CSV table of C-alpha atoms and ligand atoms in Angstrom, one decimal:
chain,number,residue,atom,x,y,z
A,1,UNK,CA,-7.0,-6.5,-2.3
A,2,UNK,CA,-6.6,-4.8,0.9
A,3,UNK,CA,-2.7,-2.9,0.9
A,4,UNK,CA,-2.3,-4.4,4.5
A,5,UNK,CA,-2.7,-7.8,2.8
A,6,UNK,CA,0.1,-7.2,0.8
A,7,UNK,CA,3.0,-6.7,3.0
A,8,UNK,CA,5.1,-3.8,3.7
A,9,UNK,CA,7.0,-0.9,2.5
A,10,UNK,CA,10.3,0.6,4.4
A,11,UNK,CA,10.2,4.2,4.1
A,12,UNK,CA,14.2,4.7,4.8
A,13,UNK,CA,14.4,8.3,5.7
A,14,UNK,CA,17.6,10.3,8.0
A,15,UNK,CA,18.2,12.5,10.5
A,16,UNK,CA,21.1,15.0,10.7
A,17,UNK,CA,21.8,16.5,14.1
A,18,UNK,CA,19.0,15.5,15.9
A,19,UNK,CA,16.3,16.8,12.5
A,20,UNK,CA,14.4,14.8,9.7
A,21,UNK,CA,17.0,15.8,6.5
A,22,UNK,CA,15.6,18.1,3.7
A,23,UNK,CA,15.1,14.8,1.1
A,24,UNK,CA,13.6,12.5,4.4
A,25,UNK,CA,11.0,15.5,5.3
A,26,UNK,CA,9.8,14.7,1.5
A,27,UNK,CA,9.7,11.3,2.2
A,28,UNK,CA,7.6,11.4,5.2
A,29,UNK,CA,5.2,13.2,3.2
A,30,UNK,CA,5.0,10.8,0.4
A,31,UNK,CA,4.8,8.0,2.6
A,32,UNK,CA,1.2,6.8,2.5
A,33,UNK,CA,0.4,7.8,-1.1
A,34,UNK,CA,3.6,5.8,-2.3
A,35,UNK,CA,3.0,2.9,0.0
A,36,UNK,CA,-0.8,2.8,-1.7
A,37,UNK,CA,0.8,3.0,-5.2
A,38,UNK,CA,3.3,0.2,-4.4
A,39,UNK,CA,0.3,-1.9,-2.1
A,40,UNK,CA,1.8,-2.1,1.1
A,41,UNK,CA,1.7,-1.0,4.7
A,42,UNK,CA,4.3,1.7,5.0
A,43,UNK,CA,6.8,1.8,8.1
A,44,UNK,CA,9.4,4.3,8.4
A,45,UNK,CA,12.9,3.7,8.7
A,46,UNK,CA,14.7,6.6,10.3
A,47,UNK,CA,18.9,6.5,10.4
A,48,UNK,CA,21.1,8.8,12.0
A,49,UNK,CA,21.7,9.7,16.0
A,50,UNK,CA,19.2,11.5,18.0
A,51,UNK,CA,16.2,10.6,15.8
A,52,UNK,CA,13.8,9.9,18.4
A,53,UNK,CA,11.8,13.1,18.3
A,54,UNK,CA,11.6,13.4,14.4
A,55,UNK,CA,10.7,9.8,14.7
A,56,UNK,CA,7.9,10.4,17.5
A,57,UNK,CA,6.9,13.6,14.5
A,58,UNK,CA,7.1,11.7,11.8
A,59,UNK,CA,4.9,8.6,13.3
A,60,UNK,CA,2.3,11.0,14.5
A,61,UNK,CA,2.0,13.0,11.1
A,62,UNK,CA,2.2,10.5,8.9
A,63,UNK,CA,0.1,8.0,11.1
A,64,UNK,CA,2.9,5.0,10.5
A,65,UNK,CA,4.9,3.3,12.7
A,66,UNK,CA,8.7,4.3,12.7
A,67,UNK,CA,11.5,2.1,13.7
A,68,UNK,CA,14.8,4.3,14.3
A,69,UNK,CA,18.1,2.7,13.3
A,70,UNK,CA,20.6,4.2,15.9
A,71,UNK,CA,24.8,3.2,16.3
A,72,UNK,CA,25.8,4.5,19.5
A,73,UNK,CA,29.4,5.7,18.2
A,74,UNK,CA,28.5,6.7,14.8
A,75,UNK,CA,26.6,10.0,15.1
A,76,UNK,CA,25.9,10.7,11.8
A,77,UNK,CA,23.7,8.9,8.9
A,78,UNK,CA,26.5,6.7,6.9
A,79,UNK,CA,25.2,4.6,4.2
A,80,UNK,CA,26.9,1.2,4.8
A,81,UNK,CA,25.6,1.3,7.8
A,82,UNK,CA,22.4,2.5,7.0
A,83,UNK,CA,22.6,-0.3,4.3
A,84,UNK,CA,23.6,-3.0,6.5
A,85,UNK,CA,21.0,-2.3,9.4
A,86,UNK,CA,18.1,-2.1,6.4
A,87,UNK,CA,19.0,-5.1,5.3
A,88,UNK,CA,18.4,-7.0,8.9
A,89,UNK,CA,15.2,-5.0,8.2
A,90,UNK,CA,14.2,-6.9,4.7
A,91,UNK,CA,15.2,-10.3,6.3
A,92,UNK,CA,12.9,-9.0,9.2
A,93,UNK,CA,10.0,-7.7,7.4
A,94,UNK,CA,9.8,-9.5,3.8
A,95,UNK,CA,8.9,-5.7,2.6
A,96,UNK,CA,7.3,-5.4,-1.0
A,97,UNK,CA,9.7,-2.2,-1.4
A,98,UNK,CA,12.3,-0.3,-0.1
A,99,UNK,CA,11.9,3.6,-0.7
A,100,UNK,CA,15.2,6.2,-0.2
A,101,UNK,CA,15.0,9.7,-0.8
A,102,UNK,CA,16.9,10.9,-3.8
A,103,UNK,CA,19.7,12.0,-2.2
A,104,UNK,CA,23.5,11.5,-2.8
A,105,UNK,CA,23.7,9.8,0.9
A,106,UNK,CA,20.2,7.5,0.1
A,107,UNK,CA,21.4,6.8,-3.3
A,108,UNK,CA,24.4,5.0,-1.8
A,109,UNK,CA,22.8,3.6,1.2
A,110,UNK,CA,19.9,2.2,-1.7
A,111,UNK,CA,23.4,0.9,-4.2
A,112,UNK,CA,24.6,-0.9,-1.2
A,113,UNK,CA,21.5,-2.0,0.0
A,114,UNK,CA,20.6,-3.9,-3.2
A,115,UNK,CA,24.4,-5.1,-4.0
A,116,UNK,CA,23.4,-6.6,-0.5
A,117,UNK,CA,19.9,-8.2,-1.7
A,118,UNK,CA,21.0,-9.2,-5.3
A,119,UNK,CA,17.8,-7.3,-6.1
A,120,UNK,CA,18.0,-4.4,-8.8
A,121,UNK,CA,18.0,-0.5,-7.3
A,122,UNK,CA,16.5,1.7,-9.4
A,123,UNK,CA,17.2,5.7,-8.8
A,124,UNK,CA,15.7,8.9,-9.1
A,125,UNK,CA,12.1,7.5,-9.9
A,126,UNK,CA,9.5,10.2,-10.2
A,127,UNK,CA,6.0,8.1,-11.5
A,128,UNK,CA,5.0,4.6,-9.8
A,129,UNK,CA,2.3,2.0,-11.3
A,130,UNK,CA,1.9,-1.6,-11.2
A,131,UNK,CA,1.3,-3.7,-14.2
A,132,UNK,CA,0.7,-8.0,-14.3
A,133,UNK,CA,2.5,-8.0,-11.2
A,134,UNK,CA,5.3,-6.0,-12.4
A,135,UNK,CA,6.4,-2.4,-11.0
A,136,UNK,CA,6.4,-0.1,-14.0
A,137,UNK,CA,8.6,2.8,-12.8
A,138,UNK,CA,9.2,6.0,-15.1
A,139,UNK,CA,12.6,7.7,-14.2
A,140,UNK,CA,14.6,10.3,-16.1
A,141,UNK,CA,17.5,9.5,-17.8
A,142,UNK,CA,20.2,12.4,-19.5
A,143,UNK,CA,20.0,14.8,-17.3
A,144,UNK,CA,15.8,15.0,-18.0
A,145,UNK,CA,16.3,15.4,-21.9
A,146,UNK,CA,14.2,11.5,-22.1
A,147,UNK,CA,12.2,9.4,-19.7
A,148,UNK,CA,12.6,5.6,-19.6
A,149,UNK,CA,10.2,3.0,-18.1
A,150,UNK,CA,11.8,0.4,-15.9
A,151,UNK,CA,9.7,-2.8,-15.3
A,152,UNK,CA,11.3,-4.9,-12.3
A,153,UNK,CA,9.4,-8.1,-11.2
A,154,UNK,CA,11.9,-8.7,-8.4
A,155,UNK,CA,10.8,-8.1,-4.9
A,156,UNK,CA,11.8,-6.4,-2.4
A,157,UNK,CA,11.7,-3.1,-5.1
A,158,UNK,CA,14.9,-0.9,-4.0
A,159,UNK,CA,14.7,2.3,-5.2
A,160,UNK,CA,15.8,6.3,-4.8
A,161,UNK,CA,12.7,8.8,-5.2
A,162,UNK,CA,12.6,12.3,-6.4
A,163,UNK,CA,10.8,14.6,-4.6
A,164,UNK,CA,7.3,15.3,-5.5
A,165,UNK,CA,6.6,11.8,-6.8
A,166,UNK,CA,3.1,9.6,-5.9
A,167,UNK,CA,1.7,13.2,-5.1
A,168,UNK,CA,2.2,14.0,-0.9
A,169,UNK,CA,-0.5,13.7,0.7
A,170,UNK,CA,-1.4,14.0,4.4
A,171,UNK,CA,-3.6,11.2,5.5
A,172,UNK,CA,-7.5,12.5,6.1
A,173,UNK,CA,-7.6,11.2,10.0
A,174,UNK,CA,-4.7,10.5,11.4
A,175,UNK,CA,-5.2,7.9,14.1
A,176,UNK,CA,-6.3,8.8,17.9
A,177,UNK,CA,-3.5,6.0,19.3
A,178,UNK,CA,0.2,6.9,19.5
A,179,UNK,CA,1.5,4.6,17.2
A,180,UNK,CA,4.7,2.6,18.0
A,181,UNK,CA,8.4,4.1,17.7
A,182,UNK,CA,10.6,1.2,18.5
A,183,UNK,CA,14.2,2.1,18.8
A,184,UNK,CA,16.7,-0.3,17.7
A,185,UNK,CA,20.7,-0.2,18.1
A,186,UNK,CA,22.8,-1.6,15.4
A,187,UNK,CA,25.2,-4.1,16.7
A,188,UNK,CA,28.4,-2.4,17.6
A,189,UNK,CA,31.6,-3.1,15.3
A,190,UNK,CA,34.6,-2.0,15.7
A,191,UNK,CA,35.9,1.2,16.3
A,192,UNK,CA,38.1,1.6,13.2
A,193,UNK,CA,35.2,0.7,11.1
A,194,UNK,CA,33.3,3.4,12.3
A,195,UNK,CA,33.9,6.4,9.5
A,196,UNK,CA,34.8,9.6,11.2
A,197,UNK,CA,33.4,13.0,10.1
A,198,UNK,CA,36.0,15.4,9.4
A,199,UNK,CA,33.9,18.5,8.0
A,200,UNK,CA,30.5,18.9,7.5
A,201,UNK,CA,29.3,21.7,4.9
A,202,UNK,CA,26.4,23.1,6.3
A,203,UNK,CA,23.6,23.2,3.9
A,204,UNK,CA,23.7,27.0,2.7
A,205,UNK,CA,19.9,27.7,2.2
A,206,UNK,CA,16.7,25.7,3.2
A,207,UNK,CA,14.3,28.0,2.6
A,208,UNK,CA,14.1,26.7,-1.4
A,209,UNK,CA,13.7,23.0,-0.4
A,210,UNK,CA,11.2,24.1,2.2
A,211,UNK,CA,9.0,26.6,0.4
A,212,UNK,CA,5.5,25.7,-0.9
A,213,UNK,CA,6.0,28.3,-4.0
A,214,UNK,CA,9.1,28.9,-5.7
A,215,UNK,CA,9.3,32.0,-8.0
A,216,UNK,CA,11.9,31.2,-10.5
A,217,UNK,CA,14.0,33.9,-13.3
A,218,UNK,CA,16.3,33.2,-16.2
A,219,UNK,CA,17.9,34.8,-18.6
A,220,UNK,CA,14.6,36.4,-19.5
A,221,UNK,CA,14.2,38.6,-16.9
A,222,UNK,CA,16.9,40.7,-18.6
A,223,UNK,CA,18.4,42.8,-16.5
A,224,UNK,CA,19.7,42.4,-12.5
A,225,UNK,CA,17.2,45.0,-11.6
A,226,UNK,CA,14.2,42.8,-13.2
A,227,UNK,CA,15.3,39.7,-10.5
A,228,UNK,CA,13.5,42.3,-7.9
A,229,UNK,CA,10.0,41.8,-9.0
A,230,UNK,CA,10.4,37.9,-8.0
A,231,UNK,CA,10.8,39.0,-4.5
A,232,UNK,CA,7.6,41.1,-4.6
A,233,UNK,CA,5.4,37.9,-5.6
A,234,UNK,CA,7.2,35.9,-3.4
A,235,UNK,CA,6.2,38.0,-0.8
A,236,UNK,CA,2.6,37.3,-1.8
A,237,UNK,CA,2.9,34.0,-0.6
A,238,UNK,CA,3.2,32.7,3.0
A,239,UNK,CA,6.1,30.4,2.2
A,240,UNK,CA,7.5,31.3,-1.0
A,241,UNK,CA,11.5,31.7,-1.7
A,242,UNK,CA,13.2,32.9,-5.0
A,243,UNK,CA,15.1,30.6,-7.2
A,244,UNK,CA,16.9,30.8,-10.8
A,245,UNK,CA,18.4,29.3,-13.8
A,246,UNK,CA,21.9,28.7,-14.1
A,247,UNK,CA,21.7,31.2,-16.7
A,248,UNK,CA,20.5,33.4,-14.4
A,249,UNK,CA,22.7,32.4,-11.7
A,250,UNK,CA,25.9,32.6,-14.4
A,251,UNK,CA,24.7,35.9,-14.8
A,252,UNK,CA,24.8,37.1,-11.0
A,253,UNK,CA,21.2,38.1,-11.0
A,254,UNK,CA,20.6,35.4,-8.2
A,255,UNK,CA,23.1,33.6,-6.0
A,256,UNK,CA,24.1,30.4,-6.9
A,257,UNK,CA,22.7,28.8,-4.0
A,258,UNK,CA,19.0,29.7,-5.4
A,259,UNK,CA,20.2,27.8,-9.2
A,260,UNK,CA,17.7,25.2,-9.4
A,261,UNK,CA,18.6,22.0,-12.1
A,262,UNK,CA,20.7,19.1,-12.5
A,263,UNK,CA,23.8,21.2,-11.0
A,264,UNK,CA,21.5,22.9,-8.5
A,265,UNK,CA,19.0,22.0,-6.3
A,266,UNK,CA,15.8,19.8,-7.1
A,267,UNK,CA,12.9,21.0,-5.9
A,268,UNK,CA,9.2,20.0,-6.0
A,269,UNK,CA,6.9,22.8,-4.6
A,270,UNK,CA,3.2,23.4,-4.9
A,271,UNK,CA,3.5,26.0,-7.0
A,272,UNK,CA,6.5,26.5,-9.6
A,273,UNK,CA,6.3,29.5,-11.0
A,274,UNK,CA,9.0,29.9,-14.2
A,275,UNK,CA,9.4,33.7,-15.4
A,276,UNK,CA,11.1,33.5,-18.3
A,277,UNK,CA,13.3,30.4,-18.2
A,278,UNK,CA,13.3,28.3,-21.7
A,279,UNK,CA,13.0,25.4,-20.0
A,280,UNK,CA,16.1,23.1,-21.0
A,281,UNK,CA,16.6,19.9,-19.8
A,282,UNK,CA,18.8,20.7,-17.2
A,283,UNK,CA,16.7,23.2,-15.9
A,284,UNK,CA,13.6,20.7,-16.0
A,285,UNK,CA,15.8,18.4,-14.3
A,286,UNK,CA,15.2,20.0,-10.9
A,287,UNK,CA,11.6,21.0,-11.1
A,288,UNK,CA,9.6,19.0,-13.4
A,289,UNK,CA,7.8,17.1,-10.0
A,290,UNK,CA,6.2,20.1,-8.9
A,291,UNK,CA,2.7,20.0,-8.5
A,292,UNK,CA,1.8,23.2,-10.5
A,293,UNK,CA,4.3,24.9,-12.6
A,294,UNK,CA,3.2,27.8,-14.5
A,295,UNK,CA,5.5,29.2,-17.3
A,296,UNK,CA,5.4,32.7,-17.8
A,297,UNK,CA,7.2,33.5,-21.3
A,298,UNK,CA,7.1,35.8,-24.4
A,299,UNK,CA,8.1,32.9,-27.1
A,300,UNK,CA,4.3,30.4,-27.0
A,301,UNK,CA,7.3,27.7,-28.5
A,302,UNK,CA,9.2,27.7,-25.3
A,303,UNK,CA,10.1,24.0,-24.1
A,304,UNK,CA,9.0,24.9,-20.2
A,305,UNK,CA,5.5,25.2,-22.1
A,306,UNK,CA,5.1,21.6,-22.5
A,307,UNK,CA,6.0,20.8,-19.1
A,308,UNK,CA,3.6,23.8,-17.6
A,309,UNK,CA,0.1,23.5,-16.4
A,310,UNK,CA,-0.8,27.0,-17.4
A,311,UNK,CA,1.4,29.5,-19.4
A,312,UNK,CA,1.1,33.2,-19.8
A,313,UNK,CA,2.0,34.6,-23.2
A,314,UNK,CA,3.5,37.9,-21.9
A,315,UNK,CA,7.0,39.9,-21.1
A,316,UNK,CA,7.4,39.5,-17.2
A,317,UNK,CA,8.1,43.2,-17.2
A,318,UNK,CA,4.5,43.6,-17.7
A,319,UNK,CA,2.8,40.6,-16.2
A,320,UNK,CA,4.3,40.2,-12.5
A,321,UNK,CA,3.8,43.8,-11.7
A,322,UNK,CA,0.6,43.9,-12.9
A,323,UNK,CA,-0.1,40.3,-11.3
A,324,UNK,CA,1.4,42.0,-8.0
A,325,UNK,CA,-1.2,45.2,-8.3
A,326,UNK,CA,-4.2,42.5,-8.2
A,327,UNK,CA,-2.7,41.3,-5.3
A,328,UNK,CA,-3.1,44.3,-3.3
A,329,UNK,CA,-6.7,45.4,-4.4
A,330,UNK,CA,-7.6,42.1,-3.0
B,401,FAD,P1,17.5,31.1,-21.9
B,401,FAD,O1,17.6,29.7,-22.4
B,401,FAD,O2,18.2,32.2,-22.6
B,401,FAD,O3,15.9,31.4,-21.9
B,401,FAD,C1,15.4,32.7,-21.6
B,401,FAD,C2,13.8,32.5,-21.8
B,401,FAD,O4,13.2,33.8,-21.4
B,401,FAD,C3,13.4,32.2,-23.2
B,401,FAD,O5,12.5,31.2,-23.3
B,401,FAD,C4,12.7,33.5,-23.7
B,401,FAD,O6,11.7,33.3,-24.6
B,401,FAD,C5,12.2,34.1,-22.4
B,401,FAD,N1,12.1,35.5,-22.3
B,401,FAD,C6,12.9,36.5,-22.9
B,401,FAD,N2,12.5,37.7,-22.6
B,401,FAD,C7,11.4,37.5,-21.8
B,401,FAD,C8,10.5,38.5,-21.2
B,401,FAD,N3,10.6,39.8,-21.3
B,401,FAD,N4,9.4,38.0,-20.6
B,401,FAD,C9,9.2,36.6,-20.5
B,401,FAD,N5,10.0,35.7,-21.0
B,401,FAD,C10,11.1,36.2,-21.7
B,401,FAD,N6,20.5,25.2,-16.3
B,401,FAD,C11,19.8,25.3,-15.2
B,401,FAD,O7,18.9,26.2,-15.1
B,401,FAD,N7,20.1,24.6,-14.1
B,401,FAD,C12,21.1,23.7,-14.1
B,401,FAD,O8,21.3,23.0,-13.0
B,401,FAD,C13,21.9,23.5,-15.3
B,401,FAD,N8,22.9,22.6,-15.3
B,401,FAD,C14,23.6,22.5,-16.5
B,401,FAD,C15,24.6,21.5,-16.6
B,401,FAD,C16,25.2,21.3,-17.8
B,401,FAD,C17,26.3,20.2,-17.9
B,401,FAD,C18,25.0,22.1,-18.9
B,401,FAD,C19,25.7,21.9,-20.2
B,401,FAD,C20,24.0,23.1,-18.8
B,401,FAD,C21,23.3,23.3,-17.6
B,401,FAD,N9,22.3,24.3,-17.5
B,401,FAD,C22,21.6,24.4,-16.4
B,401,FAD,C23,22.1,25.3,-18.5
B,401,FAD,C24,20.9,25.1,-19.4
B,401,FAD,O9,21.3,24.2,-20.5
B,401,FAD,C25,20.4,26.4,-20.0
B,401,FAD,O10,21.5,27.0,-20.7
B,401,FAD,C26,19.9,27.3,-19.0
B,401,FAD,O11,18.9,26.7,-18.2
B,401,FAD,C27,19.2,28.5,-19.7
B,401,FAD,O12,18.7,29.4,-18.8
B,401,FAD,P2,17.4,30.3,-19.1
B,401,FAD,O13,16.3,29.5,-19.4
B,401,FAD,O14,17.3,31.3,-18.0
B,401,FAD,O15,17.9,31.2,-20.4
């Protein structure tokens, strides 16, 4: 059957100040391939003031139609309201799914959303397949230490994705037409039920979320000196940023901003590459979507090993500078 005949799929993405968030950029990405997976026509959902633009970006890249969810006092993505005006949405569009990013602000917005629906929402799903008319959906559950399959046969799906998941893919031709960004303002309540924002932290460093390649170090780099030779592969790479474990991070040997795991950042990059980091749950937490990970480790037992595509056997004092000497003959 044809995915067009089978309804549709919200992609519910945000803005923040006027740009596609860090977890929505993701999103966008994903779109078609998770749309396929699930067998519907994507349509993205963007939330938060001034997303025109990344909606007109994201319609034209991902070759879907966007409809932008705007309040004209709230100026920032809130997730009742994001709830309340995706849920006008569902009644609209009958959608097969309902897809957040798996963000903290998503993750409530998708809570409230199916509270709303009486439907089940299931979070931080990172593999997608349907079986005898049932989603089968594979999320971690622990902090990453086991992986559980969730079968849901209720419809519309609601659900929180990591990053990395249903493999992003651009679509081959994107379509010659502009395709349609319809703007819509959600009705206006009142004023006291608006939340205000007080403070906003900015978010300290985008360069890991954004990077294609991350070079990671733990504890087995061994010395703060060592954490030096990730920058020189990183600068092999044309968009490539350095990242640790907490162990390394504990250690001061990278900032704490660059810890990647279940108290750091999640990331899902083309290319992970993990010099010597053992590879415990939390740690696998925030990396185990990426598309390539390659462990590089003295102990063959290691637990990033069986999460790796390729694993070198060797001290990292050896292997990146000599990995970083090929480079330059090249
Ligand atoms: P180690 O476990 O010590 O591993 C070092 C590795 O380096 C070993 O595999 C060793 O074989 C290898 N090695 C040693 N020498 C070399 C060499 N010369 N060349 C190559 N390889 C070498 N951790 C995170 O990373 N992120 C988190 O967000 C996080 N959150 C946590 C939350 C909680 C509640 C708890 C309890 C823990 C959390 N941790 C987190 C810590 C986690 O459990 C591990 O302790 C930590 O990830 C270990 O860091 P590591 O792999 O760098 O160090």
């Amino acid at each position: 059957m044809q995915s067009s005949d089978r309804g549709t799929v919200l992609m519910v993405g945000e803005t923040i100040d006027g740009r596609l968030s860090a977890g929505s950029g993701d999103l966008g990405k994903q779109a078609l391939k998770l749309a396929e997976r699930l067998g519907g026509r994507p349509v993205g959902v963007l939330t938060g003031y001034g997303s025109d633009e990344p909606a007109r970006t994201w319609s034209a890249s991902a070759g879907i139609s966007v409809i932008v969810l705007e309040h004209a006092r709230c100026r920032f993505p809130n997730p009742s309201m994001t709830a309340s005006g995706v849920a006008g949405l569902v009644d609209e569009y009958a959608p097969r799914a309902v897809c957040f990013p798996h963000t903290m602000r998503a993750c409530q917005a998708a809570a409230t959303l199916s509270w709303r629906l009486n439907v089940p929402c299931v979070t931080a799903v990172e593999a997608i397949a349907e079986k005898n008319g049932h989603f089968e959906l594979k999320r971690s559950i622990f902090g990453g230490k086991l992986c559980r399959t969730v079968s849901v046969g209720t419809t519309p799906l609601v659900m929180t994705i990591m990053p990395g998941t249903g493999s992003p893919s651009m679509p081959t031709a994107v379509p010659d037409v502009p395709l349609p960004v319809a703007i819509r303002r959600l009705p206006d309540t009142d004023p006291g039920a608006i939340p205000r924002r007080i403070d906003r932290r900015k978010e300290a460093d985008q360069a890991l979320k954004k990077a294609q390649v991350v070079v990671a170090g733990g504890r087995g780099l061994g010395t703060p000196e060592q954490a030096g030779l990730l920058d020189t592969v990183a600068a092999m790479f044309k968009s490539a940023a350095v990242a640790g474990s907490r162990g390394a991070c504990d250690l001061g040997w990278l900032p704490h901003s660059r810890q990647v795991g279940e108290t750091g950042r999640t990331v899902a990059p083309a290319l992970y590459l993990a010099c010597g980091i053992s590879g415990a749950p939390q740690h696998l937490a925030g990396m185990r979507t990426s598309q390539t990970i390659v462990a590089i480790n003295t102990d063959p037992d290691a637990a990033m090993l069986k999460v790796a595509h390729y694993a070198v056997i060797e001290d990292l004092g050896r292997f990146l500078p000599a990995l970083r000497e090929q480079y330059e003959k090249m």
